[in-house]
mmCIF file of C-alpha atoms in Angstrom:
data_model
loop_
_atom_site.group_PDB
_atom_site.id
_atom_site.type_symbol
_atom_site.label_atom_id
_atom_site.label_comp_id
_atom_site.label_asym_id
_atom_site.label_seq_id
_atom_site.Cartn_x
_atom_site.Cartn_y
_atom_site.Cartn_z
ATOM 1 C CA MET A 1 0.000 0.000 0.000
ATOM 2 C CA LEU A 2 1.446 3.381 -1.036
ATOM 3 C CA PRO A 3 1.934 6.313 1.363
ATOM 4 C CA PHE A 4 -0.471 9.214 0.974
ATOM 5 C CA LEU A 5 -1.010 12.831 1.979
ATOM 6 C CA LEU A 6 -3.838 13.916 4.242
ATOM 7 C CA LYS A 7 -6.059 16.976 4.018
ATOM 8 C CA PRO A 8 -6.450 18.321 7.564
ATOM 9 C CA TYR A 9 -9.499 19.375 9.524
ATOM 10 C CA LEU A 10 -9.143 23.113 10.256
ATOM 11 C CA LYS A 11 -10.550 24.329 13.551
ATOM 12 C CA ARG A 12 -11.653 27.910 14.320
ATOM 13 C CA VAL A 13 -11.119 29.047 17.909
ATOM 14 C CA LEU A 14 -11.152 32.306 19.885
ATOM 15 C CA TRP A 15 -7.375 32.404 20.213
ATOM 16 C CA GLY A 16 -6.473 31.317 16.639
ATOM 17 C CA GLY A 17 -4.706 33.341 13.946
ATOM 18 C CA SER A 18 -3.481 33.140 10.351
ATOM 19 C CA SER A 19 -0.079 31.439 10.608
ATOM 20 C CA ILE A 20 -1.330 27.980 9.656
ATOM 21 C CA ALA A 21 -2.365 29.135 6.169
ATOM 22 C CA ALA A 22 0.974 30.868 5.605
ATOM 23 C CA PHE A 23 3.002 27.964 6.986
ATOM 24 C CA LYS A 24 1.232 25.390 4.817
ATOM 25 C CA GLY A 25 1.060 27.651 1.746
ATOM 26 C CA ILE A 26 -2.707 27.261 1.380
ATOM 27 C CA ASP A 27 -5.723 29.553 1.236
ATOM 28 C CA ILE A 28 -8.173 29.296 4.129
ATOM 29 C CA PRO A 29 -11.493 31.111 3.554
ATOM 30 C CA PHE A 30 -12.046 31.982 7.228
ATOM 31 C CA ASP A 31 -10.097 33.518 10.077
ATOM 32 C CA HIS A 32 -9.086 32.544 13.635
ATOM 33 C CA VAL A 33 -7.742 29.143 12.622
ATOM 34 C CA GLY A 34 -6.073 27.863 15.763
ATOM 35 C CA GLU A 35 -5.647 24.186 14.919
ATOM 36 C CA SER A 36 -4.936 22.060 11.871
ATOM 37 C CA TRP A 37 -5.768 18.438 12.687
ATOM 38 C CA GLU A 38 -3.264 16.799 10.353
ATOM 39 C CA VAL A 39 -3.919 13.152 11.183
ATOM 40 C CA SER A 40 -7.315 12.665 12.777
ATOM 41 C CA ALA A 41 -9.934 9.945 12.914
ATOM 42 C CA MET A 42 -11.963 11.878 15.505
ATOM 43 C CA GLU A 43 -15.710 11.893 14.885
ATOM 44 C CA GLY A 44 -16.785 15.028 13.034
ATOM 45 C CA CYS A 45 -13.216 16.347 12.857
ATOM 46 C CA GLY A 46 -11.489 13.791 10.663
ATOM 47 C CA SER A 47 -8.816 14.313 8.050
ATOM 48 C CA VAL A 48 -9.328 13.137 4.462
ATOM 49 C CA VAL A 49 -7.010 11.282 2.091
ATOM 50 C CA ALA A 50 -5.682 13.877 -0.354
ATOM 51 C CA ASN A 51 -4.161 11.780 -3.157
ATOM 52 C CA GLY A 52 -3.833 8.339 -4.678
ATOM 53 C CA PRO A 53 -6.484 5.663 -5.152
ATOM 54 C CA TYR A 54 -8.243 6.556 -1.895
ATOM 55 C CA ALA A 55 -8.361 10.327 -2.531
ATOM 56 C CA GLY A 56 -11.427 11.907 -0.949
ATOM 57 C CA THR A 57 -11.887 9.029 1.505
ATOM 58 C CA ASP A 58 -12.543 9.871 5.142
ATOM 59 C CA PHE A 59 -9.458 8.794 7.081
ATOM 60 C CA ALA A 60 -11.474 7.225 9.901
ATOM 61 C CA GLY A 61 -13.410 5.183 7.360
ATOM 62 C CA LEU A 62 -10.189 4.025 5.730
ATOM 63 C CA CYS A 63 -8.848 2.918 9.119
ATOM 64 C CA ALA A 64 -12.031 0.959 9.775
ATOM 65 C CA SER A 65 -12.009 -0.763 6.408
ATOM 66 C CA MET A 66 -8.274 -1.473 6.115
ATOM 67 C CA GLY A 67 -7.670 -2.399 9.771
ATOM 68 C CA SER A 68 -4.344 -4.077 10.492
ATOM 69 C CA GLU A 69 -3.194 -3.690 6.879
ATOM 70 C CA LEU A 70 -3.101 0.083 7.406
ATOM 71 C CA LEU A 71 -2.289 0.313 11.116
ATOM 72 C CA GLY A 72 -0.188 -2.788 11.730
ATOM 73 C CA LYS A 73 -1.279 -5.856 13.690
ATOM 74 C CA ARG A 74 0.275 -4.720 16.975
ATOM 75 C CA ILE A 75 -1.621 -1.415 16.932
ATOM 76 C CA TYR A 76 -4.819 -3.007 15.654
ATOM 77 C CA ASP A 77 -4.767 -5.552 18.464
ATOM 78 C CA ARG A 78 -3.927 -2.969 21.141
ATOM 79 C CA TYR A 79 -6.573 -0.407 20.214
ATOM 80 C CA GLY A 80 -9.321 -2.579 18.791
ATOM 81 C CA GLY A 81 -9.127 -1.032 15.337
ATOM 82 C CA GLU A 82 -9.490 2.582 16.553
ATOM 83 C CA PHE A 83 -6.866 5.032 15.342
ATOM 84 C CA PRO A 84 -4.882 5.782 18.504
ATOM 85 C CA ILE A 85 -3.365 9.245 18.061
ATOM 86 C CA LEU A 86 -4.196 12.765 16.917
ATOM 87 C CA ILE A 87 -1.576 15.056 15.389
ATOM 88 C CA LYS A 88 -2.083 18.772 14.887
ATOM 89 C CA TYR A 89 -0.512 22.178 14.366
ATOM 90 C CA ILE A 90 -1.503 24.853 16.892
ATOM 91 C CA ASP A 91 -1.303 28.596 16.205
ATOM 92 C CA ALA A 92 -1.777 30.468 19.476
ATOM 93 C CA VAL A 93 -2.281 34.165 18.796
ATOM 94 C CA GLY A 94 -3.951 34.448 22.207
ATOM 95 C CA ASP A 95 -3.403 32.509 25.415
ATOM 96 C CA LEU A 96 -4.979 29.065 25.575
ATOM 97 C CA SER A 97 -6.885 28.164 28.728
ATOM 98 C CA VAL A 98 -5.232 26.549 31.732
ATOM 99 C CA GLN A 99 -6.362 22.928 31.536
ATOM 100 C CA VAL A 100 -5.711 19.311 32.411
ATOM 101 C CA HIS A 101 -6.536 15.976 30.776
ATOM 102 C CA PRO A 102 -7.573 12.941 32.822
ATOM 103 C CA GLY A 103 -5.845 9.583 32.778
ATOM 104 C CA ASP A 104 -7.442 6.364 31.598
ATOM 105 C CA ASP A 105 -9.125 5.435 34.880
ATOM 106 C CA ILE A 106 -11.061 8.686 35.208
ATOM 107 C CA ALA A 107 -11.664 9.080 31.463
ATOM 108 C CA TYR A 108 -13.143 5.597 31.100
ATOM 109 C CA SER A 109 -15.263 5.828 34.243
ATOM 110 C CA ARG A 110 -16.644 9.295 33.437
ATOM 111 C CA HIS A 111 -16.619 9.481 29.650
ATOM 112 C CA GLY A 112 -16.192 5.951 28.314
ATOM 113 C CA CYS A 113 -12.968 6.767 26.460
ATOM 114 C CA ARG A 114 -9.227 6.700 26.993
ATOM 115 C CA GLY A 115 -7.331 9.478 28.748
ATOM 116 C CA LYS A 116 -4.977 11.897 27.097
ATOM 117 C CA SER A 117 -1.217 12.381 27.191
ATOM 118 C CA GLU A 118 0.525 14.596 24.658
ATOM 119 C CA MET A 119 3.735 16.303 23.583
ATOM 120 C CA TRP A 120 4.588 19.715 22.156
ATOM 121 C CA TYR A 121 7.327 20.619 19.680
ATOM 122 C CA ILE A 122 7.779 24.375 19.295
ATOM 123 C CA VAL A 123 8.038 25.215 15.585
ATOM 124 C CA GLY A 124 8.022 28.989 16.058
ATOM 125 C CA ALA A 125 7.780 31.413 18.969
ATOM 126 C CA GLU A 126 7.360 35.176 19.024
ATOM 127 C CA PRO A 127 9.742 37.089 21.336
ATOM 128 C CA GLY A 128 8.500 36.806 24.904
ATOM 129 C CA SER A 129 6.352 33.725 24.245
ATOM 130 C CA ARG A 130 5.835 31.412 27.180
ATOM 131 C CA LEU A 131 3.942 28.351 28.295
ATOM 132 C CA SER A 132 2.980 26.864 31.635
ATOM 133 C CA LEU A 133 3.451 23.231 32.601
ATOM 134 C CA GLY A 134 3.107 21.660 36.039
ATOM 135 C CA PHE A 135 3.277 23.328 39.439
ATOM 136 C CA SER A 136 6.132 25.495 40.698
ATOM 137 C CA THR A 137 5.237 24.931 44.334
ATOM 138 C CA GLU A 138 3.349 22.295 46.271
ATOM 139 C CA ILE A 139 -0.391 22.750 46.645
ATOM 140 C CA ASP A 140 -3.231 20.381 47.427
ATOM 141 C CA ALA A 141 -6.705 19.990 45.959
ATOM 142 C CA ASP A 142 -8.263 22.484 48.394
ATOM 143 C CA GLU A 143 -5.703 25.190 47.599
ATOM 144 C CA PHE A 144 -6.136 24.461 43.897
ATOM 145 C CA GLU A 145 -9.864 25.113 44.134
ATOM 146 C CA SER A 146 -9.327 28.245 46.232
ATOM 147 C CA ARG A 147 -6.786 29.680 43.782
ATOM 148 C CA VAL A 148 -9.065 29.021 40.815
ATOM 149 C CA LYS A 149 -11.849 30.927 42.559
ATOM 150 C CA ASP A 150 -9.690 33.952 43.409
ATOM 151 C CA GLY A 151 -7.865 33.987 40.043
ATOM 152 C CA THR A 152 -4.372 33.178 41.324
ATOM 153 C CA ILE A 153 -3.916 29.662 39.942
ATOM 154 C CA SER A 154 -1.362 30.930 37.398
ATOM 155 C CA ASP A 155 0.845 32.129 40.264
ATOM 156 C CA VAL A 156 1.711 28.537 41.197
ATOM 157 C CA LEU A 157 2.311 27.174 37.684
ATOM 158 C CA ALA A 158 5.809 26.542 36.361
ATOM 159 C CA THR A 159 6.335 28.842 33.376
ATOM 160 C CA PHE A 160 8.913 28.627 30.588
ATOM 161 C CA ALA A 161 10.102 30.953 27.844
ATOM 162 C CA THR A 162 9.755 29.131 24.523
ATOM 163 C CA HIS A 163 12.078 28.882 21.532
ATOM 164 C CA PRO A 164 11.940 26.923 18.255
ATOM 165 C CA GLY A 165 13.009 23.352 18.888
ATOM 166 C CA ASP A 166 11.832 23.170 22.508
ATOM 167 C CA VAL A 167 10.122 19.918 23.492
ATOM 168 C CA PHE A 168 7.637 19.247 26.294
ATOM 169 C CA TYR A 169 5.844 16.045 27.311
ATOM 170 C CA ILE A 170 2.496 16.409 29.090
ATOM 171 C CA PRO A 171 1.305 13.188 30.725
ATOM 172 C CA ALA A 172 -2.318 12.921 31.760
ATOM 173 C CA GLY A 173 -2.897 14.804 35.005
ATOM 174 C CA ARG A 174 -0.341 17.568 34.428
ATOM 175 C CA VAL A 175 -1.802 21.090 34.385
ATOM 176 C CA HIS A 176 -0.707 23.113 31.347
ATOM 177 C CA ALA A 177 -1.362 26.176 29.195
ATOM 178 C CA VAL A 178 0.056 27.369 25.859
ATOM 179 C CA GLY A 179 0.786 31.089 25.865
ATOM 180 C CA ALA A 180 0.263 33.565 23.044
ATOM 181 C CA GLY A 181 2.854 33.664 20.263
ATOM 182 C CA ASN A 182 3.573 29.934 20.068
ATOM 183 C CA PHE A 183 3.274 27.890 16.867
ATOM 184 C CA LEU A 184 3.696 24.209 17.639
ATOM 185 C CA VAL A 185 3.110 20.593 16.744
ATOM 186 C CA GLU A 186 1.026 18.577 19.197
ATOM 187 C CA VAL A 187 1.056 14.780 19.185
ATOM 188 C CA GLN A 188 -1.518 13.279 21.528
ATOM 189 C CA LEU A 189 -3.633 10.279 22.239
ATOM 190 C CA ALA A 190 -6.891 10.327 20.300
ATOM 191 C CA SER A 191 -9.038 11.752 23.066
ATOM 192 C CA ASP A 192 -10.701 15.146 23.211
ATOM 193 C CA ILE A 193 -11.432 15.137 26.968
ATOM 194 C CA THR A 194 -10.233 18.450 28.417
ATOM 195 C CA TYR A 195 -10.998 19.968 31.802
ATOM 196 C CA ARG A 196 -10.780 23.748 31.491
ATOM 197 C CA ILE A 197 -9.533 25.316 34.736
ATOM 198 C CA HIS A 198 -9.002 29.014 33.989
ATOM 199 C CA ASP A 199 -9.916 30.977 30.861
ATOM 200 C CA TYR A 200 -9.169 34.640 31.686
ATOM 201 C CA ASN A 201 -12.908 35.448 31.786
ATOM 202 C CA ARG A 202 -13.102 35.238 27.993
ATOM 203 C CA ARG A 203 -16.436 35.067 26.258
ATOM 204 C CA ASP A 204 -17.407 33.052 23.208
ATOM 205 C CA LYS A 205 -18.877 34.426 19.990
ATOM 206 C CA ASP A 206 -22.280 34.622 21.680
ATOM 207 C CA GLY A 207 -20.949 36.614 24.626
ATOM 208 C CA ARG A 208 -21.052 33.738 27.117
ATOM 209 C CA LEU A 209 -18.261 32.816 29.514
ATOM 210 C CA ARG A 210 -16.760 29.487 28.508
ATOM 211 C CA GLU A 211 -17.539 26.560 30.784
ATOM 212 C CA LEU A 212 -14.992 25.593 33.459
ATOM 213 C CA HIS A 213 -14.582 22.099 34.916
ATOM 214 C CA ILE A 214 -13.176 22.719 38.384
ATOM 215 C CA ALA A 215 -14.791 19.810 40.221
ATOM 216 C CA GLU A 216 -13.783 17.344 37.503
ATOM 217 C CA ALA A 217 -10.210 18.682 37.346
ATOM 218 C CA ARG A 218 -9.697 18.575 41.125
ATOM 219 C CA ASP A 219 -9.488 14.772 41.162
ATOM 220 C CA ALA A 220 -7.712 14.431 37.824
ATOM 221 C CA ILE A 221 -4.658 16.587 38.621
ATOM 222 C CA ASP A 222 -1.211 15.316 39.531
ATOM 223 C CA TYR A 223 -0.139 17.771 42.267
ATOM 224 C CA SER A 224 3.476 16.601 42.457
ATOM 225 C CA VAL A 225 6.250 19.105 41.727
ATOM 226 C CA GLN A 226 9.241 18.442 39.472
ATOM 227 C CA SER A 227 12.484 20.393 39.229
ATOM 228 C CA ASP A 228 12.182 20.666 35.426
ATOM 229 C CA TYR A 229 9.249 19.880 33.165
ATOM 230 C CA ARG A 230 11.102 20.247 29.879
ATOM 231 C CA SER A 231 12.089 17.272 27.731
ATOM 232 C CA TYR A 232 15.576 16.952 26.301
ATOM 233 C CA PRO A 233 16.241 15.192 22.967
ATOM 234 C CA ASP A 234 18.479 12.125 22.848
ATOM 235 C CA GLY A 235 20.046 12.485 19.413
ATOM 236 C CA GLU A 236 17.181 12.481 16.895
ATOM 237 C CA ARG A 237 14.730 11.087 19.440
ATOM 238 C CA LEU A 238 12.596 13.879 20.924
ATOM 239 C CA ILE A 239 10.134 11.753 22.886
ATOM 240 C CA SER A 240 9.737 8.124 23.846
ATOM 241 C CA SER A 241 6.465 7.517 25.654
ATOM 242 C CA PRO A 242 4.282 4.460 26.288
ATOM 243 C CA PHE A 243 2.040 5.672 23.455
ATOM 244 C CA PHE A 244 4.275 7.084 20.698
ATOM 245 C CA SER A 245 7.796 8.114 19.798
ATOM 246 C CA VAL A 246 8.764 11.295 17.936
ATOM 247 C CA ASP A 247 12.059 11.828 16.081
ATOM 248 C CA LYS A 248 13.364 15.018 14.492
ATOM 249 C CA ILE A 249 15.337 14.359 11.300
ATOM 250 C CA ASN A 250 17.326 16.934 9.327
ATOM 251 C CA LEU A 251 18.076 16.064 5.717
ATOM 252 C CA SER A 252 20.558 17.902 3.513
ATOM 253 C CA ASP A 253 20.474 17.938 -0.291
ATOM 254 C CA ASP A 254 22.533 14.726 -0.413
ATOM 255 C CA ASP A 255 20.825 12.861 2.442
ATOM 256 C CA SER A 256 18.032 10.333 2.366
ATOM 257 C CA ARG A 257 16.202 8.286 4.963
ATOM 258 C CA THR A 258 14.225 5.072 4.628
ATOM 259 C CA VAL A 259 11.088 4.730 6.740
ATOM 260 C CA CYS A 260 9.556 1.305 7.277
ATOM 261 C CA SER A 261 7.883 -0.177 10.346
ATOM 262 C CA ASP A 262 5.556 -3.028 11.245
ATOM 263 C CA VAL A 263 3.115 -0.278 12.315
ATOM 264 C CA PHE A 264 2.079 2.960 10.618
ATOM 265 C CA SER A 265 4.305 6.051 10.612
ATOM 266 C CA VAL A 266 3.543 9.736 10.150
ATOM 267 C CA VAL A 267 6.008 12.139 8.526
ATOM 268 C CA MET A 268 5.501 15.879 9.071
ATOM 269 C CA CYS A 269 7.537 18.280 6.933
ATOM 270 C CA ILE A 270 8.206 21.286 9.187
ATOM 271 C CA ASP A 271 10.794 22.917 6.918
ATOM 272 C CA GLY A 272 11.897 22.550 3.320
ATOM 273 C CA CYS A 273 10.342 19.963 1.023
ATOM 274 C CA ILE A 274 10.452 16.163 1.053
ATOM 275 C CA LYS A 275 10.474 13.807 -1.917
ATOM 276 C CA ALA A 276 8.874 10.495 -0.910
ATOM 277 C CA GLU A 277 9.552 7.490 -3.182
ATOM 278 C CA CYS A 278 7.864 4.106 -2.933
ATOM 279 C CA GLU A 279 7.599 1.262 -5.465
ATOM 280 C CA GLY A 280 8.449 3.518 -8.404
ATOM 281 C CA HIS A 281 6.034 6.273 -7.330
ATOM 282 C CA ALA A 282 7.238 9.716 -6.167
ATOM 283 C CA LEU A 283 5.330 12.204 -4.053
ATOM 284 C CA GLU A 284 6.240 15.733 -2.939
ATOM 285 C CA VAL A 285 5.566 16.753 0.652
ATOM 286 C CA PRO A 286 5.901 20.548 1.042
ATOM 287 C CA ARG A 287 6.416 22.390 4.306
ATOM 288 C CA GLY A 288 3.439 22.125 6.612
ATOM 289 C CA HIS A 289 2.057 18.986 4.966
ATOM 290 C CA THR A 290 1.827 15.481 6.374
ATOM 291 C CA LEU A 291 2.548 12.048 4.890
ATOM 292 C CA PHE A 292 0.925 8.878 6.210
ATOM 293 C CA VAL A 293 2.984 5.703 5.758
ATOM 294 C CA PRO A 294 0.945 2.483 6.171
ATOM 295 C CA ALA A 295 2.343 -0.437 8.141
ATOM 296 C CA SER A 296 5.113 -2.420 6.399
ATOM 297 C CA THR A 297 5.359 0.160 3.612
ATOM 298 C CA LYS A 298 8.922 1.118 2.687
ATOM 299 C CA VAL A 299 9.374 4.743 1.627
ATOM 300 C CA ASN A 300 12.560 6.652 0.859
ATOM 301 C CA LEU A 301 12.650 10.316 1.917
ATOM 302 C CA SER A 302 15.049 12.840 0.381
ATOM 303 C CA GLY A 303 15.438 16.578 -0.157
ATOM 304 C CA ARG A 304 16.665 19.410 2.065
ATOM 305 C CA SER A 305 14.159 19.395 4.883
ATOM 306 C CA THR A 306 13.395 19.069 8.568
ATOM 307 C CA LEU A 307 10.811 16.472 9.456
ATOM 308 C CA LEU A 308 9.148 14.926 12.470
ATOM 309 C CA LEU A 309 8.654 11.173 12.383
ATOM 310 C CA VAL A 310 5.857 9.877 14.626
ATOM 311 C CA VAL A 311 5.530 6.137 15.306
ATOM 312 C CA PRO A 312 3.053 4.622 17.793
#
C-alpha cells in the first residue's frame, strides 16, 4: 500500500490566527484558525485522504475498512481497530486556557474513552512567548480550588520561555497552558477530553463565559512538583512515551532516509520539502504537509528538509 497525503481538519477558535495558512502555503477562507488536525480519525473532525487511489476518503473510514493492513497488527490488536493518536498544528495568537486531561481510569469511568497524554514541539515562537506546565510549588486539591476561585492559579504554575526546537511532554494529570505567540506541533492520544480550569474570563462568539470544569479537574490533577518539566532530545529522538515516539530528522540535499515499520508512521515536513519514493512512485511533501505511511510500507525520503517522524 502506497503512502499518501492527508487533508487536515481546520478548527476555528477564539485564540487562533493566520499562521497555519501561511506555513502550509494554502488559502483558508475563514479567520481565527487555531488548529490544523493533520492526522485525525476523531468523529466530526477527521482528516481526508488527499491523493492516490483513496483520494477523498474519510481517514477514519479508511482505518475501519483497512484495519491491520493500514495500522499494523500490533496497533490493531492494542486499540481494537481505533486510530490511537491525533496530530495537529496549533497557532496560538492568544493565550490558551489553563487545563488538564484525565488519565485512563477517570476518562473511562466518566466518559467511556481513553485518557490523554501529549507532547509539544515548538516550531516557532514570538519574542516573549511562554507556556505553563506543572506546578512550581506544592499545593493540594483544596488550595487548587481556592486559587481558581480567586484567580491566582497561574501564580503557582511553572512557566517557561519558549524557543523553536523546545520539546515538552504532558502526561495525563499535568496542568498546562500554551501562551500567546507559540506555533507548535502537538502529538496526543486520540481523546478530546479536556478539563478547562481558567480561561481569563473570555467570552465566546455569543458573549457567554466558557464553561470551566473545576470539580472534575480537582481529582484528575497530579499535584506533584518536578524540578524541570522540559524534555531533552536524545540524538534524533525527541520523545519516547508508552504511546508514541517522535524523532526530528534533518536532511541535507545529499541525504536520504528510509522509513519502514511493522506499524504505521507519520512524517511531518516542518521545513523545506520532502520527496517520498515508494515502489516507483514519487510524491512531494511541502512544508506544513503530512505524509501517512501504512504499516510495512517502505518509503525513501530525500530533499533538504526538517521532518518529524511519529511512530506509535
